[in-house]
């Protein structure tokens, strides 16, 4: 029989949405072994003591492992060798080292990880940490900013859902145009079996999640608060549907409230989990541009949707495109061409409408242009105007008449009039 801790770590049973998500996804090697119980509890403790993306803690974990790092943080005493290396690093970067204060803050925030784990289980969430089968291995690209663990609340397997995923982000104060574009792109990506990732905020984020849900595919909401905290509060119904068809994730403990730094630092997860990020409407100081910066640093594809040049919420997207940082995209096909399989997800070349005149050769087109629209004209006058010899003009006039372009009147040739509609 599984222990309570093991039961908490067992991913939820596959739902229809989960099965459809994983059926045709490209293979990716899963972590070879599950984290031990000691490592699990250490990660829970780290999530409580250190803020997400704390680089010093990230380096501490990478050097000593989660268990030893959590022990040092709990005691507020760092290994002298590590402390010396961090002091040299800070001074080389022109910063004053503050390791004592940092370690003291970690120790002050320590809480019983068993209790935190039980609280998460009571809220219906499960915890995944590095080494677990459900852990998305692309998060390793974050290096020292890799999460210590992730709380998940939802029906689908996070690692499988993110194998084919695109992030759609943008302004909270989105216009109707921006919301429509985000929803249509997300729905179209879902129709092509791509998962949409976003931050669950007002505006573009919410429109993207709703568009993905409408397609029947999972969507991933990355929160800056605990999974048991609904922020924004008006999205309670949206998050409820996401939990049944997708997954809500967070790297902070239960009950944690959102803060501005947490919003910014969670953006790195949105960028890291996906193959590419699409920015739909963003002002010059939009948080969506922070996500765009993370995507660039992680060598993920960055795309931007153009908008009216008269709108402030279009300025950020236009700057990304103008600076060459983002690829201009206007359709789902253009997005999947970038993030999809090389040669297998090419966007169709755009072509204008085909007109009957397009099939005419140069001489016939010149003759047609010389035919008047109202009063008939003889072949000789048409030949002179078109710059074509009379014999060729007569041949062209015959072909044009047979094709329905011109009519012959008492006074000569003229363009055929379109019937009244």
mmCIF file of C-alpha atoms in Angstrom, residues 1-272:
data_model
loop_
_atom_site.group_PDB
_atom_site.id
_atom_site.type_symbol
_atom_site.label_atom_id
_atom_site.label_comp_id
_atom_site.label_asym_id
_atom_site.label_seq_id
_atom_site.Cartn_x
_atom_site.Cartn_y
_atom_site.Cartn_z
ATOM 1 C CA UNK A 1 0.000 0.000 0.000
ATOM 2 C CA UNK A 2 1.303 3.449 -0.893
ATOM 3 C CA UNK A 3 2.253 5.762 1.919
ATOM 4 C CA UNK A 4 0.505 9.155 2.146
ATOM 5 C CA UNK A 5 3.579 10.812 0.667
ATOM 6 C CA UNK A 6 3.706 8.379 -2.229
ATOM 7 C CA UNK A 7 0.004 8.753 -2.844
ATOM 8 C CA UNK A 8 0.396 12.510 -3.009
ATOM 9 C CA UNK A 9 3.029 12.162 -5.698
ATOM 10 C CA UNK A 10 1.063 9.815 -7.902
ATOM 11 C CA UNK A 11 -0.218 11.682 -11.018
ATOM 12 C CA UNK A 12 -3.963 11.640 -11.432
ATOM 13 C CA UNK A 13 -5.473 8.951 -13.606
ATOM 14 C CA UNK A 14 -5.644 9.718 -17.289
ATOM 15 C CA UNK A 15 -8.692 11.617 -18.375
ATOM 16 C CA UNK A 16 -9.945 11.668 -21.985
ATOM 17 C CA UNK A 17 -8.153 14.978 -22.408
ATOM 18 C CA UNK A 18 -4.922 13.455 -21.092
ATOM 19 C CA UNK A 19 -5.122 10.501 -23.471
ATOM 20 C CA UNK A 20 -5.766 12.703 -26.477
ATOM 21 C CA UNK A 21 -2.841 14.894 -25.512
ATOM 22 C CA UNK A 22 -0.298 12.121 -25.311
ATOM 23 C CA UNK A 23 -1.445 9.851 -28.118
ATOM 24 C CA UNK A 24 0.675 11.346 -30.891
ATOM 25 C CA UNK A 25 3.267 13.405 -29.080
ATOM 26 C CA UNK A 26 6.949 13.035 -29.958
ATOM 27 C CA UNK A 27 8.895 10.845 -27.603
ATOM 28 C CA UNK A 28 10.963 12.434 -24.859
ATOM 29 C CA UNK A 29 12.973 10.610 -22.250
ATOM 30 C CA UNK A 30 11.358 10.814 -18.831
ATOM 31 C CA UNK A 31 13.434 11.216 -15.680
ATOM 32 C CA UNK A 32 15.054 7.867 -14.975
ATOM 33 C CA UNK A 33 14.086 7.637 -11.311
ATOM 34 C CA UNK A 34 11.611 9.086 -8.848
ATOM 35 C CA UNK A 35 12.912 11.424 -6.155
ATOM 36 C CA UNK A 36 13.323 9.855 -2.728
ATOM 37 C CA UNK A 37 11.056 10.813 0.157
ATOM 38 C CA UNK A 38 13.903 12.780 1.750
ATOM 39 C CA UNK A 39 14.458 14.713 -1.470
ATOM 40 C CA UNK A 40 10.726 15.351 -1.773
ATOM 41 C CA UNK A 41 10.470 16.823 1.726
ATOM 42 C CA UNK A 42 13.620 18.856 1.135
ATOM 43 C CA UNK A 43 12.107 20.388 -1.994
ATOM 44 C CA UNK A 44 8.931 21.232 -0.078
ATOM 45 C CA UNK A 45 11.023 22.960 2.570
ATOM 46 C CA UNK A 46 12.985 24.881 -0.061
ATOM 47 C CA UNK A 47 9.769 26.107 -1.684
ATOM 48 C CA UNK A 48 8.792 27.625 1.653
ATOM 49 C CA UNK A 49 12.173 29.098 2.599
ATOM 50 C CA UNK A 50 13.415 30.621 -0.672
ATOM 51 C CA UNK A 51 11.671 32.791 -3.214
ATOM 52 C CA UNK A 52 11.198 31.319 -6.713
ATOM 53 C CA UNK A 53 14.161 31.800 -9.014
ATOM 54 C CA UNK A 54 16.585 32.627 -6.171
ATOM 55 C CA UNK A 55 19.935 32.011 -7.904
ATOM 56 C CA UNK A 56 22.020 31.573 -4.758
ATOM 57 C CA UNK A 57 19.658 28.869 -3.573
ATOM 58 C CA UNK A 58 19.698 27.349 -7.046
ATOM 59 C CA UNK A 59 23.470 27.076 -6.964
ATOM 60 C CA UNK A 60 23.328 25.681 -3.421
ATOM 61 C CA UNK A 61 20.949 22.935 -4.561
ATOM 62 C CA UNK A 62 23.009 22.106 -7.626
ATOM 63 C CA UNK A 63 26.202 21.818 -5.588
ATOM 64 C CA UNK A 64 24.969 19.882 -2.566
ATOM 65 C CA UNK A 65 21.603 18.428 -3.605
ATOM 66 C CA UNK A 66 18.174 19.328 -2.258
ATOM 67 C CA UNK A 67 18.558 17.530 1.086
ATOM 68 C CA UNK A 68 21.869 19.137 2.107
ATOM 69 C CA UNK A 69 20.814 22.529 0.729
ATOM 70 C CA UNK A 70 17.594 22.461 2.745
ATOM 71 C CA UNK A 71 19.533 21.508 5.872
ATOM 72 C CA UNK A 72 21.939 24.428 5.472
ATOM 73 C CA UNK A 73 19.070 26.850 4.762
ATOM 74 C CA UNK A 74 17.066 25.606 7.757
ATOM 75 C CA UNK A 75 20.030 26.212 10.065
ATOM 76 C CA UNK A 76 20.896 29.527 8.395
ATOM 77 C CA UNK A 77 24.525 28.426 8.126
ATOM 78 C CA UNK A 78 26.118 27.929 4.712
ATOM 79 C CA UNK A 79 29.100 25.757 3.942
ATOM 80 C CA UNK A 80 32.215 27.984 4.210
ATOM 81 C CA UNK A 81 33.533 26.901 0.824
ATOM 82 C CA UNK A 82 30.222 27.741 -0.850
ATOM 83 C CA UNK A 83 29.956 31.050 1.032
ATOM 84 C CA UNK A 84 33.471 32.010 -0.079
ATOM 85 C CA UNK A 85 32.681 31.247 -3.711
ATOM 86 C CA UNK A 86 29.440 33.267 -3.557
ATOM 87 C CA UNK A 87 31.241 36.199 -1.938
ATOM 88 C CA UNK A 88 33.799 36.251 -4.744
ATOM 89 C CA UNK A 89 31.013 36.018 -7.314
ATOM 90 C CA UNK A 90 29.150 38.976 -5.793
ATOM 91 C CA UNK A 91 32.243 41.173 -5.592
ATOM 92 C CA UNK A 92 33.212 40.332 -9.186
ATOM 93 C CA UNK A 93 29.762 41.539 -10.245
ATOM 94 C CA UNK A 94 30.187 44.768 -8.281
ATOM 95 C CA UNK A 95 27.712 43.793 -5.562
ATOM 96 C CA UNK A 96 28.114 43.684 -1.810
ATOM 97 C CA UNK A 97 27.728 40.110 -0.522
ATOM 98 C CA UNK A 98 24.800 39.638 1.861
ATOM 99 C CA UNK A 99 24.892 35.906 2.428
ATOM 100 C CA UNK A 100 24.402 36.121 6.193
ATOM 101 C CA UNK A 101 21.159 38.069 5.830
ATOM 102 C CA UNK A 102 19.983 35.805 3.019
ATOM 103 C CA UNK A 103 20.676 32.633 5.003
ATOM 104 C CA UNK A 104 18.972 34.125 8.058
ATOM 105 C CA UNK A 105 15.859 34.908 6.000
ATOM 106 C CA UNK A 106 15.742 31.332 4.772
ATOM 107 C CA UNK A 107 15.948 29.981 8.301
ATOM 108 C CA UNK A 108 13.242 32.374 9.509
ATOM 109 C CA UNK A 109 10.825 31.108 6.854
ATOM 110 C CA UNK A 110 11.320 27.426 7.564
ATOM 111 C CA UNK A 111 8.130 25.435 8.121
ATOM 112 C CA UNK A 112 7.417 21.746 8.632
ATOM 113 C CA UNK A 113 7.468 20.227 5.090
ATOM 114 C CA UNK A 114 5.276 17.320 6.195
ATOM 115 C CA UNK A 115 2.564 19.780 7.123
ATOM 116 C CA UNK A 116 2.987 21.708 3.850
ATOM 117 C CA UNK A 117 2.737 18.476 1.890
ATOM 118 C CA UNK A 118 -0.384 17.408 3.758
ATOM 119 C CA UNK A 119 -1.978 20.800 3.202
ATOM 120 C CA UNK A 120 -1.349 20.566 -0.526
ATOM 121 C CA UNK A 121 -2.883 17.106 -0.648
ATOM 122 C CA UNK A 122 -5.943 18.344 1.223
ATOM 123 C CA UNK A 123 -6.363 21.052 -1.412
ATOM 124 C CA UNK A 124 -6.381 18.411 -4.176
ATOM 125 C CA UNK A 125 -2.931 19.244 -5.540
ATOM 126 C CA UNK A 126 0.044 16.987 -6.185
ATOM 127 C CA UNK A 127 3.733 17.813 -6.009
ATOM 128 C CA UNK A 128 6.330 17.039 -8.663
ATOM 129 C CA UNK A 129 10.033 17.634 -8.160
ATOM 130 C CA UNK A 130 13.149 17.101 -10.275
ATOM 131 C CA UNK A 131 13.546 13.368 -10.770
ATOM 132 C CA UNK A 132 9.808 12.603 -10.898
ATOM 133 C CA UNK A 133 8.362 11.151 -14.146
ATOM 134 C CA UNK A 134 5.977 14.092 -14.516
ATOM 135 C CA UNK A 135 8.718 16.700 -14.169
ATOM 136 C CA UNK A 136 9.156 18.660 -17.470
ATOM 137 C CA UNK A 137 12.821 18.211 -18.321
ATOM 138 C CA UNK A 138 12.920 21.431 -20.371
ATOM 139 C CA UNK A 139 12.904 23.299 -17.052
ATOM 140 C CA UNK A 140 16.558 22.278 -16.697
ATOM 141 C CA UNK A 141 17.290 25.043 -19.229
ATOM 142 C CA UNK A 142 16.633 27.536 -16.426
ATOM 143 C CA UNK A 143 19.878 26.547 -14.734
ATOM 144 C CA UNK A 144 20.240 28.233 -11.357
ATOM 145 C CA UNK A 145 16.666 29.531 -11.632
ATOM 146 C CA UNK A 146 15.100 26.085 -11.968
ATOM 147 C CA UNK A 147 12.082 25.603 -9.662
ATOM 148 C CA UNK A 148 12.642 23.586 -6.491
ATOM 149 C CA UNK A 149 9.335 21.829 -7.170
ATOM 150 C CA UNK A 150 5.901 22.420 -8.689
ATOM 151 C CA UNK A 151 2.420 22.086 -7.244
ATOM 152 C CA UNK A 152 -0.022 20.753 -9.826
ATOM 153 C CA UNK A 153 -3.803 20.815 -9.693
ATOM 154 C CA UNK A 154 -5.429 19.328 -12.750
ATOM 155 C CA UNK A 155 -6.336 16.271 -14.763
ATOM 156 C CA UNK A 156 -3.484 16.043 -17.286
ATOM 157 C CA UNK A 157 0.155 15.016 -17.110
ATOM 158 C CA UNK A 158 2.212 18.214 -17.170
ATOM 159 C CA UNK A 159 5.278 16.761 -18.901
ATOM 160 C CA UNK A 160 3.247 15.220 -21.716
ATOM 161 C CA UNK A 161 1.072 18.314 -22.112
ATOM 162 C CA UNK A 162 4.134 20.522 -22.565
ATOM 163 C CA UNK A 163 5.873 18.395 -25.195
ATOM 164 C CA UNK A 164 3.929 20.267 -27.898
ATOM 165 C CA UNK A 165 3.112 23.608 -26.372
ATOM 166 C CA UNK A 166 3.023 27.299 -27.225
ATOM 167 C CA UNK A 167 2.802 30.200 -24.773
ATOM 168 C CA UNK A 168 0.389 33.012 -25.607
ATOM 169 C CA UNK A 169 0.810 36.146 -23.493
ATOM 170 C CA UNK A 170 -0.149 39.789 -23.683
ATOM 171 C CA UNK A 171 -1.727 42.834 -22.130
ATOM 172 C CA UNK A 172 -4.264 42.652 -19.331
ATOM 173 C CA UNK A 173 -5.982 45.736 -20.790
ATOM 174 C CA UNK A 174 -6.524 43.977 -24.101
ATOM 175 C CA UNK A 175 -8.792 45.354 -26.788
ATOM 176 C CA UNK A 176 -11.557 43.350 -28.425
ATOM 177 C CA UNK A 177 -9.209 42.806 -31.379
ATOM 178 C CA UNK A 178 -6.468 41.409 -29.141
ATOM 179 C CA UNK A 179 -8.820 39.102 -27.236
ATOM 180 C CA UNK A 180 -10.278 37.781 -30.492
ATOM 181 C CA UNK A 181 -6.840 37.143 -31.981
ATOM 182 C CA UNK A 182 -5.601 35.373 -28.840
ATOM 183 C CA UNK A 183 -8.693 33.160 -28.640
ATOM 184 C CA UNK A 184 -8.579 32.251 -32.337
ATOM 185 C CA UNK A 185 -4.864 31.453 -32.261
ATOM 186 C CA UNK A 186 -5.281 29.295 -29.143
ATOM 187 C CA UNK A 187 -8.267 27.472 -30.596
ATOM 188 C CA UNK A 188 -6.426 26.880 -33.856
ATOM 189 C CA UNK A 189 -3.385 25.555 -32.026
ATOM 190 C CA UNK A 190 -5.661 23.226 -30.063
ATOM 191 C CA UNK A 191 -7.193 21.953 -33.291
ATOM 192 C CA UNK A 192 -3.650 21.020 -34.338
ATOM 193 C CA UNK A 193 -3.072 19.247 -31.000
ATOM 194 C CA UNK A 194 -0.882 21.909 -29.394
ATOM 195 C CA UNK A 195 -1.184 22.826 -25.716
ATOM 196 C CA UNK A 196 -1.494 26.522 -24.857
ATOM 197 C CA UNK A 197 0.357 27.907 -21.809
ATOM 198 C CA UNK A 198 -0.324 31.284 -20.207
ATOM 199 C CA UNK A 199 -0.551 33.074 -16.864
ATOM 200 C CA UNK A 200 -4.296 33.098 -16.194
ATOM 201 C CA UNK A 201 -4.486 36.910 -15.996
ATOM 202 C CA UNK A 202 -7.146 39.202 -17.418
ATOM 203 C CA UNK A 203 -7.073 40.106 -21.097
ATOM 204 C CA UNK A 204 -4.904 38.115 -23.493
ATOM 205 C CA UNK A 205 -4.107 35.314 -21.007
ATOM 206 C CA UNK A 206 -7.752 34.568 -20.270
ATOM 207 C CA UNK A 207 -8.723 34.740 -23.950
ATOM 208 C CA UNK A 208 -5.945 32.271 -24.811
ATOM 209 C CA UNK A 209 -7.027 29.807 -22.112
ATOM 210 C CA UNK A 210 -10.671 29.998 -23.218
ATOM 211 C CA UNK A 211 -9.739 29.500 -26.854
ATOM 212 C CA UNK A 212 -7.680 26.423 -25.976
ATOM 213 C CA UNK A 213 -10.487 24.974 -23.856
ATOM 214 C CA UNK A 214 -12.940 25.498 -26.714
ATOM 215 C CA UNK A 215 -10.764 23.268 -28.914
ATOM 216 C CA UNK A 216 -10.965 20.414 -26.398
ATOM 217 C CA UNK A 217 -7.214 20.391 -25.755
ATOM 218 C CA UNK A 218 -5.546 20.971 -22.362
ATOM 219 C CA UNK A 219 -4.251 24.362 -21.309
ATOM 220 C CA UNK A 220 -1.708 25.152 -18.594
ATOM 221 C CA UNK A 221 -2.149 28.067 -16.172
ATOM 222 C CA UNK A 222 1.072 29.182 -14.461
ATOM 223 C CA UNK A 223 0.218 31.066 -11.260
ATOM 224 C CA UNK A 224 2.216 33.548 -9.187
ATOM 225 C CA UNK A 225 0.361 32.379 -6.066
ATOM 226 C CA UNK A 226 -0.538 29.056 -4.481
ATOM 227 C CA UNK A 227 -2.763 26.734 -6.480
ATOM 228 C CA UNK A 228 -5.388 27.132 -3.770
ATOM 229 C CA UNK A 229 -5.493 30.908 -4.258
ATOM 230 C CA UNK A 230 -7.701 32.182 -7.085
ATOM 231 C CA UNK A 231 -6.097 35.255 -8.595
ATOM 232 C CA UNK A 232 -7.695 37.088 -10.231
ATOM 233 C CA UNK A 233 -10.764 36.173 -8.205
ATOM 234 C CA UNK A 234 -13.074 36.658 -11.189
ATOM 235 C CA UNK A 235 -11.420 33.648 -12.885
ATOM 236 C CA UNK A 236 -12.691 31.086 -10.404
ATOM 237 C CA UNK A 237 -14.947 29.451 -12.996
ATOM 238 C CA UNK A 238 -12.212 29.545 -15.649
ATOM 239 C CA UNK A 239 -9.691 27.841 -13.366
ATOM 240 C CA UNK A 240 -12.277 25.226 -12.405
ATOM 241 C CA UNK A 241 -12.672 24.257 -16.072
ATOM 242 C CA UNK A 242 -8.890 24.315 -16.554
ATOM 243 C CA UNK A 243 -8.448 21.854 -13.688
ATOM 244 C CA UNK A 244 -10.883 19.429 -15.347
ATOM 245 C CA UNK A 245 -9.349 19.728 -18.830
ATOM 246 C CA UNK A 246 -5.803 20.941 -18.188
ATOM 247 C CA UNK A 247 -3.668 21.824 -15.184
ATOM 248 C CA UNK A 248 -2.970 24.777 -12.882
ATOM 249 C CA UNK A 249 0.624 24.946 -11.608
ATOM 250 C CA UNK A 250 2.618 26.966 -9.084
ATOM 251 C CA UNK A 251 6.095 26.931 -7.548
ATOM 252 C CA UNK A 252 5.047 28.521 -4.243
ATOM 253 C CA UNK A 253 3.371 26.837 -1.243
ATOM 254 C CA UNK A 254 -0.336 26.720 -0.530
ATOM 255 C CA UNK A 255 -1.806 29.987 0.672
ATOM 256 C CA UNK A 256 0.950 32.109 -0.902
ATOM 257 C CA UNK A 257 -0.309 35.431 -2.231
ATOM 258 C CA UNK A 258 0.827 36.946 -5.536
ATOM 259 C CA UNK A 259 3.372 39.761 -5.525
ATOM 260 C CA UNK A 260 4.830 41.831 -8.332
ATOM 261 C CA UNK A 261 8.236 40.060 -8.148
ATOM 262 C CA UNK A 262 6.481 36.683 -8.248
ATOM 263 C CA UNK A 263 4.547 37.686 -11.352
ATOM 264 C CA UNK A 264 7.774 38.591 -13.108
ATOM 265 C CA UNK A 265 9.708 35.532 -11.992
ATOM 266 C CA UNK A 266 6.911 33.099 -12.908
ATOM 267 C CA UNK A 267 7.165 34.366 -16.497
ATOM 268 C CA UNK A 268 10.361 32.360 -16.896
ATOM 269 C CA UNK A 269 8.307 29.174 -16.357
ATOM 270 C CA UNK A 270 5.838 30.156 -19.072
ATOM 271 C CA UNK A 271 8.704 30.672 -21.502
ATOM 272 C CA UNK A 272 10.656 27.576 -20.445
#
